[in-house]
mmCIF file of C-alpha atoms in Angstrom:
data_model
loop_
_atom_site.group_PDB
_atom_site.id
_atom_site.type_symbol
_atom_site.label_atom_id
_atom_site.label_comp_id
_atom_site.label_asym_id
_atom_site.label_seq_id
_atom_site.Cartn_x
_atom_site.Cartn_y
_atom_site.Cartn_z
ATOM 1 C CA MET Z 225 -15.835 38.172 -26.477
ATOM 2 C CA LYS Z 226 -13.929 34.895 -26.130
ATOM 3 C CA ARG Z 227 -12.964 32.727 -23.199
ATOM 4 C CA SER Z 228 -10.245 30.090 -23.074
ATOM 5 C CA MET Z 229 -10.245 27.049 -20.830
ATOM 6 C CA ALA Z 230 -8.804 23.579 -20.582
ATOM 7 C CA CYS Z 231 -11.249 20.718 -20.947
ATOM 8 C CA ILE Z 232 -11.293 18.458 -17.872
ATOM 9 C CA ILE Z 233 -13.565 15.725 -19.222
ATOM 10 C CA CYS Z 234 -10.774 13.390 -20.350
ATOM 11 C CA PRO Z 235 -6.975 13.192 -19.957
ATOM 12 C CA ARG Z 236 -6.333 15.005 -23.260
ATOM 13 C CA GLY Z 237 -6.997 18.403 -21.660
ATOM 14 C CA CYS Z 238 -7.922 20.097 -24.920
ATOM 15 C CA ALA Z 239 -7.377 23.857 -25.080
ATOM 16 C CA LEU Z 240 -10.887 25.156 -25.709
ATOM 17 C CA GLU Z 241 -11.872 28.577 -26.940
ATOM 18 C CA ILE Z 242 -15.474 29.667 -26.514
ATOM 19 C CA ASP Z 243 -17.071 32.537 -28.420
ATOM 20 C CA LEU Z 244 -19.414 33.813 -25.712
ATOM 21 C CA GLU Z 245 -21.651 35.724 -28.131
ATOM 22 C CA ASN Z 246 -22.452 32.736 -30.359
ATOM 23 C CA LEU Z 247 -21.652 29.931 -27.868
ATOM 24 C CA THR Z 248 -19.385 28.263 -30.390
ATOM 25 C CA VAL Z 249 -16.510 26.102 -29.201
ATOM 26 C CA THR Z 250 -13.231 25.332 -30.941
ATOM 27 C CA GLY Z 251 -10.216 23.272 -29.916
ATOM 28 C CA ASN Z 252 -12.148 20.226 -28.738
ATOM 29 C CA THR Z 253 -11.290 16.824 -30.182
ATOM 30 C CA CYS Z 254 -14.571 15.215 -29.125
ATOM 31 C CA PRO Z 255 -18.203 16.275 -28.633
ATOM 32 C CA ARG Z 256 -17.881 15.938 -24.852
ATOM 33 C CA GLY Z 257 -15.454 18.863 -24.768
ATOM 34 C CA GLU Z 258 -17.907 21.047 -26.631
ATOM 35 C CA ASP Z 259 -20.732 20.079 -24.239
ATOM 36 C CA TYR Z 260 -18.491 20.752 -21.233
ATOM 37 C CA ALA Z 261 -17.472 24.209 -22.475
ATOM 38 C CA ARG Z 262 -21.046 25.279 -23.185
ATOM 39 C CA GLN Z 263 -22.197 24.068 -19.769
ATOM 40 C CA GLU Z 264 -19.287 25.782 -18.034
ATOM 41 C CA VAL Z 265 -20.047 29.200 -19.517
ATOM 42 C CA THR Z 266 -23.848 29.023 -19.192
ATOM 43 C CA CYS Z 267 -24.490 27.111 -15.945
ATOM 44 C CA PRO Z 268 -21.378 25.644 -14.276
ATOM 45 C CA MET Z 269 -22.047 22.496 -12.262
ATOM 46 C CA ARG Z 270 -19.921 20.774 -9.616
ATOM 47 C CA THR Z 271 -20.021 17.552 -7.625
ATOM 48 C CA LEU Z 272 -19.911 18.442 -3.933
ATOM 49 C CA THR Z 273 -17.752 16.302 -1.645
ATOM 50 C CA THR Z 274 -17.475 16.844 2.088
ATOM 51 C CA ALA Z 275 -17.663 15.076 5.443
ATOM 52 C CA LEU Z 276 -20.540 15.111 7.925
ATOM 53 C CA ARG Z 277 -20.521 14.600 11.672
ATOM 54 C CA VAL Z 278 -22.159 11.386 12.825
ATOM 55 C CA ALA Z 279 -24.565 12.421 15.580
ATOM 56 C CA ASN Z 280 -24.601 9.177 17.566
ATOM 57 C CA ARG Z 281 -20.828 8.544 17.489
ATOM 58 C CA GLU Z 282 -18.223 10.572 19.336
ATOM 59 C CA ASN Z 283 -15.593 12.083 17.012
ATOM 60 C CA ALA Z 284 -16.945 10.238 13.956
ATOM 61 C CA MET Z 285 -17.347 11.624 10.470
ATOM 62 C CA VAL Z 286 -18.708 10.156 7.248
ATOM 63 C CA SER Z 287 -17.522 11.232 3.811
ATOM 64 C CA VAL Z 288 -20.294 12.120 1.372
ATOM 65 C CA LYS Z 289 -20.808 13.434 -2.144
ATOM 66 C CA THR Z 290 -23.617 14.489 -4.400
ATOM 67 C CA ALA Z 291 -24.578 11.700 -6.790
ATOM 68 C CA ALA Z 292 -24.851 14.275 -9.588
ATOM 69 C CA PRO Z 293 -23.429 17.745 -10.106
ATOM 70 C CA ILE Z 294 -25.287 20.719 -8.643
ATOM 71 C CA PRO Z 295 -25.116 24.382 -9.707
ATOM 72 C CA ARG Z 296 -21.776 25.887 -8.683
ATOM 73 C CA GLU Z 297 -23.564 28.973 -7.354
ATOM 74 C CA LYS Z 298 -25.410 26.767 -4.822
ATOM 75 C CA LEU Z 299 -22.326 25.097 -3.282
ATOM 76 C CA MET Z 300 -22.137 27.311 -0.185
ATOM 77 C CA ASP Z 301 -25.909 27.028 0.415
ATOM 78 C CA ALA Z 302 -25.610 23.253 0.032
ATOM 79 C CA MET Z 303 -22.815 23.164 2.621
ATOM 80 C CA GLU Z 304 -25.078 24.982 5.112
ATOM 81 C CA VAL Z 305 -27.842 22.431 4.515
ATOM 82 C CA LEU Z 306 -25.417 19.535 5.011
ATOM 83 C CA LYS Z 307 -23.877 21.073 8.134
ATOM 84 C CA ALA Z 308 -27.318 20.908 9.776
ATOM 85 C CA LEU Z 309 -28.146 17.403 8.517
ATOM 86 C CA PRO Z 310 -28.306 14.860 11.352
ATOM 87 C CA VAL Z 311 -26.872 11.471 10.348
ATOM 88 C CA ASN Z 312 -26.629 8.436 12.583
ATOM 89 C CA ALA Z 313 -24.534 5.280 12.403
ATOM 90 C CA PRO Z 314 -24.598 2.678 11.078
ATOM 91 C CA ILE Z 315 -23.987 4.144 7.652
ATOM 92 C CA THR Z 316 -23.128 2.063 4.599
ATOM 93 C CA LEU Z 317 -21.237 2.981 1.460
ATOM 94 C CA GLY Z 318 -23.716 4.282 -1.124
ATOM 95 C CA GLN Z 319 -26.464 4.961 1.413
ATOM 96 C CA VAL Z 320 -28.608 7.951 0.453
ATOM 97 C CA LEU Z 321 -28.429 10.422 3.331
ATOM 98 C CA LEU Z 322 -30.463 13.181 1.655
ATOM 99 C CA GLU Z 323 -32.826 12.632 -1.277
ATOM 100 C CA ASN Z 324 -32.729 16.050 -2.894
ATOM 101 C CA LEU Z 325 -30.036 18.671 -2.559
ATOM 102 C CA TYR Z 326 -30.508 21.024 -5.504
ATOM 103 C CA GLY Z 327 -31.609 18.091 -7.644
ATOM 104 C CA ALA Z 328 -29.050 15.518 -6.497
ATOM 105 C CA GLN Z 329 -28.980 12.802 -3.862
ATOM 106 C CA VAL Z 330 -26.302 12.986 -1.163
ATOM 107 C CA VAL Z 331 -24.680 9.578 -0.680
ATOM 108 C CA ALA Z 332 -22.170 8.167 1.789
ATOM 109 C CA THR Z 333 -18.770 7.358 0.330
ATOM 110 C CA SER Z 334 -17.616 5.359 3.347
ATOM 111 C CA ASN Z 335 -18.961 3.076 6.055
ATOM 112 C CA VAL Z 336 -19.471 4.047 9.692
ATOM 113 C CA GLU Z 337 -20.257 1.282 12.138
ATOM 114 C CA SER Z 338 -22.492 1.731 15.144
ATOM 115 C CA GLY Z 339 -20.935 1.531 18.580
ATOM 116 C CA HIS Z 340 -17.491 2.616 19.720
ATOM 117 C CA THR Z 341 -14.155 2.208 17.976
#
C-alpha cells in the first residue's frame, strides 16, 4: 500500500510517495523530506498554538505554543489541559507557562502586562 503527500518542511513542496509496507520514501530532494514522511506515517507530530485566558486580567488573553511538536493524537487532550491552566499577568514573551505537556514546554508568544489597559 502506498500513500502520497506533499512535503511541508521547505518551500519546494516535494511530492512524496511512501510505501507503507517497507517505509520507503521516494520523491524527496533532501533527507529532511524522507524523515518527515516516515514520521508522518508512523507517529505524526504537531506544534500546538492557542490562546489562554489570563486569570488576573479582565478580558485578557495570551498566545502560547508548544516549544516542540507533540503527538497529533494528543492535541485535544492537550487543549483540555491548557483550558484549565491558570496563568497570571505579567507574562513575558518566551516565558514557560507549563513545563511538560506531552513532552514539550508551553511558552508565551506575546507579552501581557499587569494592571488594566
